[in-house]
Amino acid sequence: MHSSLINTYKRLPVSFSHGEGVWLVDDTGRRYLDALSGIAVCGLGHAHPQVTRAICEQAGRLLHTSNLYTIPLQEELGARLLEVSAMQGAFLCNSGAEANEAMIKLARLHGHRKGIDEARIIVMQGAFHGRTLATLSATGNAKVHQGFEPLVPDFIRVPYADAEAVARLAADDERVSAVMVEPVLGEGGVIIPDPGYLAALREICDRHGLLLMLDEVQTGLGRTGRWFAHQHAALLPDVMSLAKALGNGVPIGACLVAGQAVDLFTPGSHGTTFGGNPLACSAALAVLDCLQREDLPTQAQIRGSQLIDGLRRGLAGLNCVREVRGLGLMLAVEMDHPCSELVSRALEQGLLINVTADRVVRLLPPLIISEAEVETLTARLCSLIRDWNAGAFE
Ligand code: PLP
């Protein structure tokens, strides 16, 4: 069928009419268990009543005024974000890429403040930071770069989870002003570094006066079993980006700052028309309320353990499975060969999953998933992978 849309996505042949909790319903009435949450966005599941109510009430009052005026809901949201993160300042925007753009601009400002004309940022192989020109340049994936060269310069790439490589570069290159890193690689295949990795990066940044900039766009807001993934390591970054789950589907992002990054932006140095408008802030405030009231980060930890244990039991002995790993409700089943066909096979069986990095089944179910729903998800996925292993789809 000819589409009116530019062909940027290979879309699956299904469209959904509505959702409820972890379930999505297609236009024929068929129900699907959503183990992807719109790529880590709908942490509270679909059609969450409190988010719906907040958006509807706000839409009837005021959608947008612009950042030329004071927006009380924005002040309130900023304060709530600082309270849960222990950061010191918030800039509100519309997406993950935009939050990361702010982060990259902060690294440049920090460099200039230190007298570095052409500041460099250390980034990671396999990282994903977005699709704008600067964020795709920071991304460690050649496919994302292809066709868009020349890239934004002065990102230097090192292997992920290798703190030694960062230490060497930071010591050797006086132009480095920041380290930009995901606490767990998301698009890169749900790679979970050793527990000491982020702490080692914090120490290197402190030693050399660099900004530690964490991209928590995918890992933030309860996904990994803590409010923010870096809290597993008990440290504070200088800059942190958030988006995805912040609005449960209403587009909103945030760039939070602390320490040496607090006063880098000044009036006129950064901006956005829509960022932090009353509608988006009302959604995000409702999301934070629910996360807090229902202690969803802890729920993610509990349901994540249940899911990983169930998958390990259900997939035991299958030689196509390299590893089942996860942190909270950010999980991966890594295969020994490419497995992208599993996505459409799962869809046929009423299950929404994602495959990333060619051979990693990525699971990001809503944080509100129940014990019984985790059992359903485990059973459906294990049976699918067992059939795939037995060659049932050839
Ligand atoms: N950073 C990370 C870690 C992501 O996973 C993503 C999206 O997948 C982004 C940034 C980009 O976010 P957005 O698509 O909202 O621009």
mmCIF file of N, CA, C and O in Angstrom, residues 66-118:
data_model
loop_
_atom_site.group_PDB
_atom_site.id
_atom_site.type_symbol
_atom_site.label_atom_id
_atom_site.label_comp_id
_atom_site.label_asym_id
_atom_site.label_seq_id
_atom_site.Cartn_x
_atom_site.Cartn_y
_atom_site.Cartn_z
ATOM 1 N N SER A 66 4.165 29.265 26.182
ATOM 2 C CA SER A 66 5.556 29.511 25.773
ATOM 3 C C SER A 66 6.406 29.806 27.013
ATOM 4 O O SER A 66 5.900 30.222 28.062
ATOM 5 N N ASN A 67 7.702 29.640 26.800
ATOM 6 C CA ASN A 67 8.635 29.861 27.907
ATOM 7 C C ASN A 67 8.979 31.340 28.107
ATOM 8 O O ASN A 67 9.890 31.670 28.865
ATOM 9 N N LEU A 68 8.231 32.198 27.450
ATOM 10 C CA LEU A 68 8.400 33.640 27.708
ATOM 11 C C LEU A 68 7.707 34.034 29.011
ATOM 12 O O LEU A 68 7.889 35.136 29.504
ATOM 13 N N TYR A 69 6.876 33.119 29.546
ATOM 14 C CA TYR A 69 6.125 33.410 30.771
ATOM 15 C C TYR A 69 6.433 32.356 31.829
ATOM 16 O O TYR A 69 6.880 31.260 31.512
ATOM 17 N N THR A 70 6.134 32.684 33.061
ATOM 18 C CA THR A 70 6.293 31.712 34.143
ATOM 19 C C THR A 70 5.238 30.625 33.973
ATOM 20 O O THR A 70 4.084 30.921 33.681
ATOM 21 N N ILE A 71 5.661 29.367 34.166
ATOM 22 C CA ILE A 71 4.723 28.242 34.051
ATOM 23 C C ILE A 71 4.770 27.497 35.390
ATOM 24 O O ILE A 71 5.702 26.723 35.643
ATOM 25 N N PRO A 72 3.789 27.731 36.252
ATOM 26 C CA PRO A 72 3.861 27.134 37.599
ATOM 27 C C PRO A 72 4.011 25.611 37.570
ATOM 28 O O PRO A 72 4.758 25.050 38.381
ATOM 29 N N LEU A 73 3.341 24.929 36.636
ATOM 30 C CA LEU A 73 3.457 23.460 36.596
ATOM 31 C C LEU A 73 4.888 23.024 36.281
ATOM 32 O O LEU A 73 5.348 21.970 36.718
ATOM 33 N N GLN A 74 5.583 23.858 35.507
ATOM 34 C CA GLN A 74 6.965 23.550 35.161
ATOM 35 C C GLN A 74 7.853 23.676 36.414
ATOM 36 O O GLN A 74 8.720 22.831 36.650
ATOM 37 N N GLU A 75 7.590 24.718 37.175
ATOM 38 C CA GLU A 75 8.329 24.899 38.437
ATOM 39 C C GLU A 75 8.089 23.696 39.349
ATOM 40 O O GLU A 75 9.010 23.169 39.978
ATOM 41 N N GLU A 76 6.834 23.285 39.410
ATOM 42 C CA GLU A 76 6.471 22.162 40.290
ATOM 43 C C GLU A 76 7.143 20.874 39.824
ATOM 44 O O GLU A 76 7.703 20.115 40.627
ATOM 45 N N LEU A 77 7.110 20.644 38.504
ATOM 46 C CA LEU A 77 7.729 19.424 37.974
ATOM 47 C C LEU A 77 9.238 19.449 38.203
ATOM 48 O O LEU A 77 9.822 18.437 38.625
ATOM 49 N N GLY A 78 9.855 20.600 37.941
ATOM 50 C CA GLY A 78 11.298 20.725 38.183
ATOM 51 C C GLY A 78 11.628 20.365 39.631
ATOM 52 O O GLY A 78 12.519 19.559 39.903
ATOM 53 N N ALA A 79 10.861 20.934 40.551
ATOM 54 C CA ALA A 79 11.122 20.684 41.980
ATOM 55 C C ALA A 79 10.972 19.201 42.307
ATOM 56 O O ALA A 79 11.775 18.625 43.052
ATOM 57 N N ARG A 80 9.950 18.573 41.757
ATOM 58 C CA ARG A 80 9.740 17.139 42.032
ATOM 59 C C ARG A 80 10.889 16.300 41.468
ATOM 60 O O ARG A 80 11.337 15.335 42.096
ATOM 61 N N LEU A 81 11.357 16.670 40.267
ATOM 62 C CA LEU A 81 12.468 15.914 39.672
ATOM 63 C C LEU A 81 13.737 16.067 40.512
ATOM 64 O O LEU A 81 14.476 15.098 40.715
ATOM 65 N N LEU A 82 13.961 17.263 41.012
ATOM 66 C CA LEU A 82 15.164 17.476 41.837
ATOM 67 C C LEU A 82 15.054 16.705 43.151
ATOM 68 O O LEU A 82 16.031 16.136 43.642
ATOM 69 N N GLU A 83 13.842 16.668 43.682
ATOM 70 C CA GLU A 83 13.620 15.959 44.944
ATOM 71 C C GLU A 83 13.939 14.463 44.804
ATOM 72 O O GLU A 83 14.622 13.880 45.642
ATOM 73 N N VAL A 84 13.504 13.842 43.717
ATOM 74 C CA VAL A 84 13.734 12.395 43.584
ATOM 75 C C VAL A 84 15.137 12.067 43.081
ATOM 76 O O VAL A 84 15.603 10.933 43.248
ATOM 77 N N SER A 85 15.809 13.041 42.462
ATOM 78 C CA SER A 85 17.114 12.726 41.868
ATOM 79 C C SER A 85 18.286 13.290 42.664
ATOM 80 O O SER A 85 19.429 12.904 42.408
ATOM 81 N N ALA A 86 18.009 14.256 43.563
ATOM 82 C CA ALA A 86 19.065 14.996 44.270
ATOM 83 C C ALA A 86 19.918 15.839 43.326
ATOM 84 O O ALA A 86 21.036 16.230 43.673
ATOM 85 N N MET A 87 19.396 16.123 42.115
ATOM 86 C CA MET A 87 20.088 17.055 41.228
ATOM 87 C C MET A 87 19.693 18.479 41.624
ATOM 88 O O MET A 87 18.893 18.682 42.539
ATOM 89 N N GLN A 88 20.248 19.489 40.900
ATOM 90 C CA GLN A 88 20.061 20.872 41.381
ATOM 91 C C GLN A 88 19.380 21.826 40.407
ATOM 92 O O GLN A 88 19.100 22.969 40.766
ATOM 93 N N GLY A 89 19.153 21.376 39.183
ATOM 94 C CA GLY A 89 18.472 22.261 38.228
ATOM 95 C C GLY A 89 17.903 21.436 37.101
ATOM 96 O O GLY A 89 18.444 20.376 36.766
ATOM 97 N N ALA A 90 16.779 21.904 36.517
ATOM 98 C CA ALA A 90 16.126 21.134 35.443
ATOM 99 C C ALA A 90 15.851 22.028 34.248
ATOM 100 O O ALA A 90 15.409 23.166 34.409
ATOM 101 N N PHE A 91 16.129 21.507 33.056
ATOM 102 C CA PHE A 91 15.688 22.142 31.812
ATOM 103 C C PHE A 91 14.710 21.179 31.159
ATOM 104 O O PHE A 91 15.038 20.006 30.955
ATOM 105 N N LEU A 92 13.519 21.649 30.833
ATOM 106 C CA LEU A 92 12.501 20.748 30.279
ATOM 107 C C LEU A 92 12.414 20.907 28.772
ATOM 108 O O LEU A 92 12.446 22.037 28.255
ATOM 109 N N CYS A 93 12.313 19.768 28.086
ATOM 110 C CA CYS A 93 12.264 19.787 26.627
ATOM 111 C C CYS A 93 11.279 18.719 26.163
ATOM 112 O O CYS A 93 10.359 18.376 26.913
ATOM 113 N N ASN A 94 11.452 18.208 24.938
ATOM 114 C CA ASN A 94 10.384 17.381 24.351
ATOM 115 C C ASN A 94 10.750 15.935 24.049
ATOM 116 O O ASN A 94 9.879 15.157 23.689
ATOM 117 N N SER A 95 12.011 15.576 24.130
ATOM 118 C CA SER A 95 12.407 14.224 23.707
ATOM 119 C C SER A 95 13.775 13.882 24.286
ATOM 120 O O SER A 95 14.466 14.753 24.842
ATOM 121 N N GLY A 96 14.152 12.624 24.079
ATOM 122 C CA GLY A 96 15.460 12.180 24.555
ATOM 123 C C GLY A 96 16.589 12.846 23.797
ATOM 124 O O GLY A 96 17.582 13.290 24.390
ATOM 125 N N ALA A 97 16.442 12.914 22.482
ATOM 126 C CA ALA A 97 17.507 13.533 21.682
ATOM 127 C C ALA A 97 17.690 14.990 22.105
ATOM 128 O O ALA A 97 18.818 15.481 22.209
ATOM 129 N N GLU A 98 16.585 15.654 22.378
ATOM 130 C CA GLU A 98 16.674 17.070 22.746
ATOM 131 C C GLU A 98 17.316 17.238 24.134
ATOM 132 O O GLU A 98 18.090 18.186 24.352
ATOM 133 N N ALA A 99 17.005 16.333 25.041
ATOM 134 C CA ALA A 99 17.657 16.384 26.363
ATOM 135 C C ALA A 99 19.162 16.143 26.194
ATOM 136 O O ALA A 99 19.989 16.785 26.860
ATOM 137 N N ASN A 100 19.518 15.242 25.290
ATOM 138 C CA ASN A 100 20.941 14.960 25.065
ATOM 139 C C ASN A 100 21.641 16.107 24.347
ATOM 140 O O ASN A 100 22.834 16.353 24.564
ATOM 141 N N GLU A 101 20.923 16.796 23.457
ATOM 142 C CA GLU A 101 21.505 17.990 22.814
ATOM 143 C C GLU A 101 21.886 19.004 23.897
ATOM 144 O O GLU A 101 22.959 19.608 23.850
ATOM 145 N N ALA A 102 20.996 19.194 24.870
ATOM 146 C CA ALA A 102 21.288 20.134 25.955
ATOM 147 C C ALA A 102 22.554 19.689 26.702
ATOM 148 O O ALA A 102 23.436 20.491 27.027
ATOM 149 N N MET A 103 22.641 18.367 26.910
ATOM 150 C CA MET A 103 23.784 17.796 27.634
ATOM 151 C C MET A 103 25.089 18.063 26.875
ATOM 152 O O MET A 103 26.102 18.453 27.465
ATOM 153 N N ILE A 104 25.039 17.871 25.557
ATOM 154 C CA ILE A 104 26.238 18.061 24.725
ATOM 155 C C ILE A 104 26.637 19.546 24.724
ATOM 156 O O ILE A 104 27.816 19.889 24.821
ATOM 157 N N LYS A 105 25.646 20.423 24.668
ATOM 158 C CA LYS A 105 25.951 21.856 24.713
ATOM 159 C C LYS A 105 26.573 22.228 26.061
ATOM 160 O O LYS A 105 27.482 23.062 26.129
ATOM 161 N N LEU A 106 26.118 21.579 27.134
ATOM 162 C CA LEU A 106 26.710 21.840 28.458
ATOM 163 C C LEU A 106 28.180 21.418 28.482
ATOM 164 O O LEU A 106 29.024 22.107 29.071
ATOM 165 N N ALA A 107 28.499 20.305 27.813
ATOM 166 C CA ALA A 107 29.900 19.847 27.769
ATOM 167 C C ALA A 107 30.767 20.870 27.041
ATOM 168 O O ALA A 107 31.910 21.136 27.441
ATOM 169 N N ARG A 108 30.207 21.451 25.976
ATOM 170 C CA ARG A 108 30.958 22.488 25.237
ATOM 171 C C ARG A 108 31.169 23.722 26.127
ATOM 172 O O ARG A 108 32.257 24.285 26.194
ATOM 173 N N LEU A 109 30.108 24.139 26.814
ATOM 174 C CA LEU A 109 30.230 25.319 27.688
ATOM 175 C C LEU A 109 31.250 25.077 28.796
ATOM 176 O O LEU A 109 32.050 25.952 29.131
ATOM 177 N N HIS A 110 31.197 23.865 29.360
ATOM 178 C CA HIS A 110 32.144 23.510 30.423
ATOM 179 C C HIS A 110 33.574 23.579 29.888
ATOM 180 O O HIS A 110 34.484 24.097 30.552
ATOM 181 N N GLY A 111 33.769 23.071 28.677
ATOM 182 C CA GLY A 111 35.093 23.135 28.038
ATOM 183 C C GLY A 111 35.554 24.579 27.893
ATOM 184 O O GLY A 111 36.669 24.932 28.294
ATOM 185 N N HIS A 112 34.675 25.421 27.354
ATOM 186 C CA HIS A 112 35.054 26.832 27.156
ATOM 187 C C HIS A 112 35.412 27.490 28.485
ATOM 188 O O HIS A 112 36.367 28.245 28.578
ATOM 189 N N ARG A 113 34.636 27.157 29.509
ATOM 190 C CA ARG A 113 34.913 27.754 30.820
ATOM 191 C C ARG A 113 36.308 27.362 31.304
ATOM 192 O O ARG A 113 36.987 28.119 31.981
ATOM 193 N N LYS A 114 36.743 26.143 30.907
ATOM 194 C CA LYS A 114 38.083 25.699 31.314
ATOM 195 C C LYS A 114 39.170 26.176 30.339
ATOM 196 O O LYS A 114 40.309 25.765 30.428
ATOM 197 N N GLY A 115 38.761 26.976 29.339
ATOM 198 C CA GLY A 115 39.736 27.499 28.379
ATOM 199 C C GLY A 115 40.038 26.551 27.232
ATOM 200 O O GLY A 115 41.039 26.712 26.527
ATOM 201 N N ILE A 116 39.174 25.553 27.025
ATOM 202 C CA ILE A 116 39.380 24.622 25.902
ATOM 203 C C ILE A 116 38.520 25.108 24.731
ATOM 204 O O ILE A 116 37.291 25.165 24.839
ATOM 205 N N ASP A 117 39.161 25.454 23.600
ATOM 206 C CA ASP A 117 38.388 25.970 22.460
ATOM 207 C C ASP A 117 37.589 24.876 21.777
ATOM 208 O O ASP A 117 36.467 25.099 21.333
ATOM 209 N N GLU A 118 38.213 23.704 21.631
ATOM 210 C CA GLU A 118 37.534 22.621 20.910
ATOM 211 C C GLU A 118 37.383 21.432 21.849
ATOM 212 O O GLU A 118 38.120 20.452 21.779
#
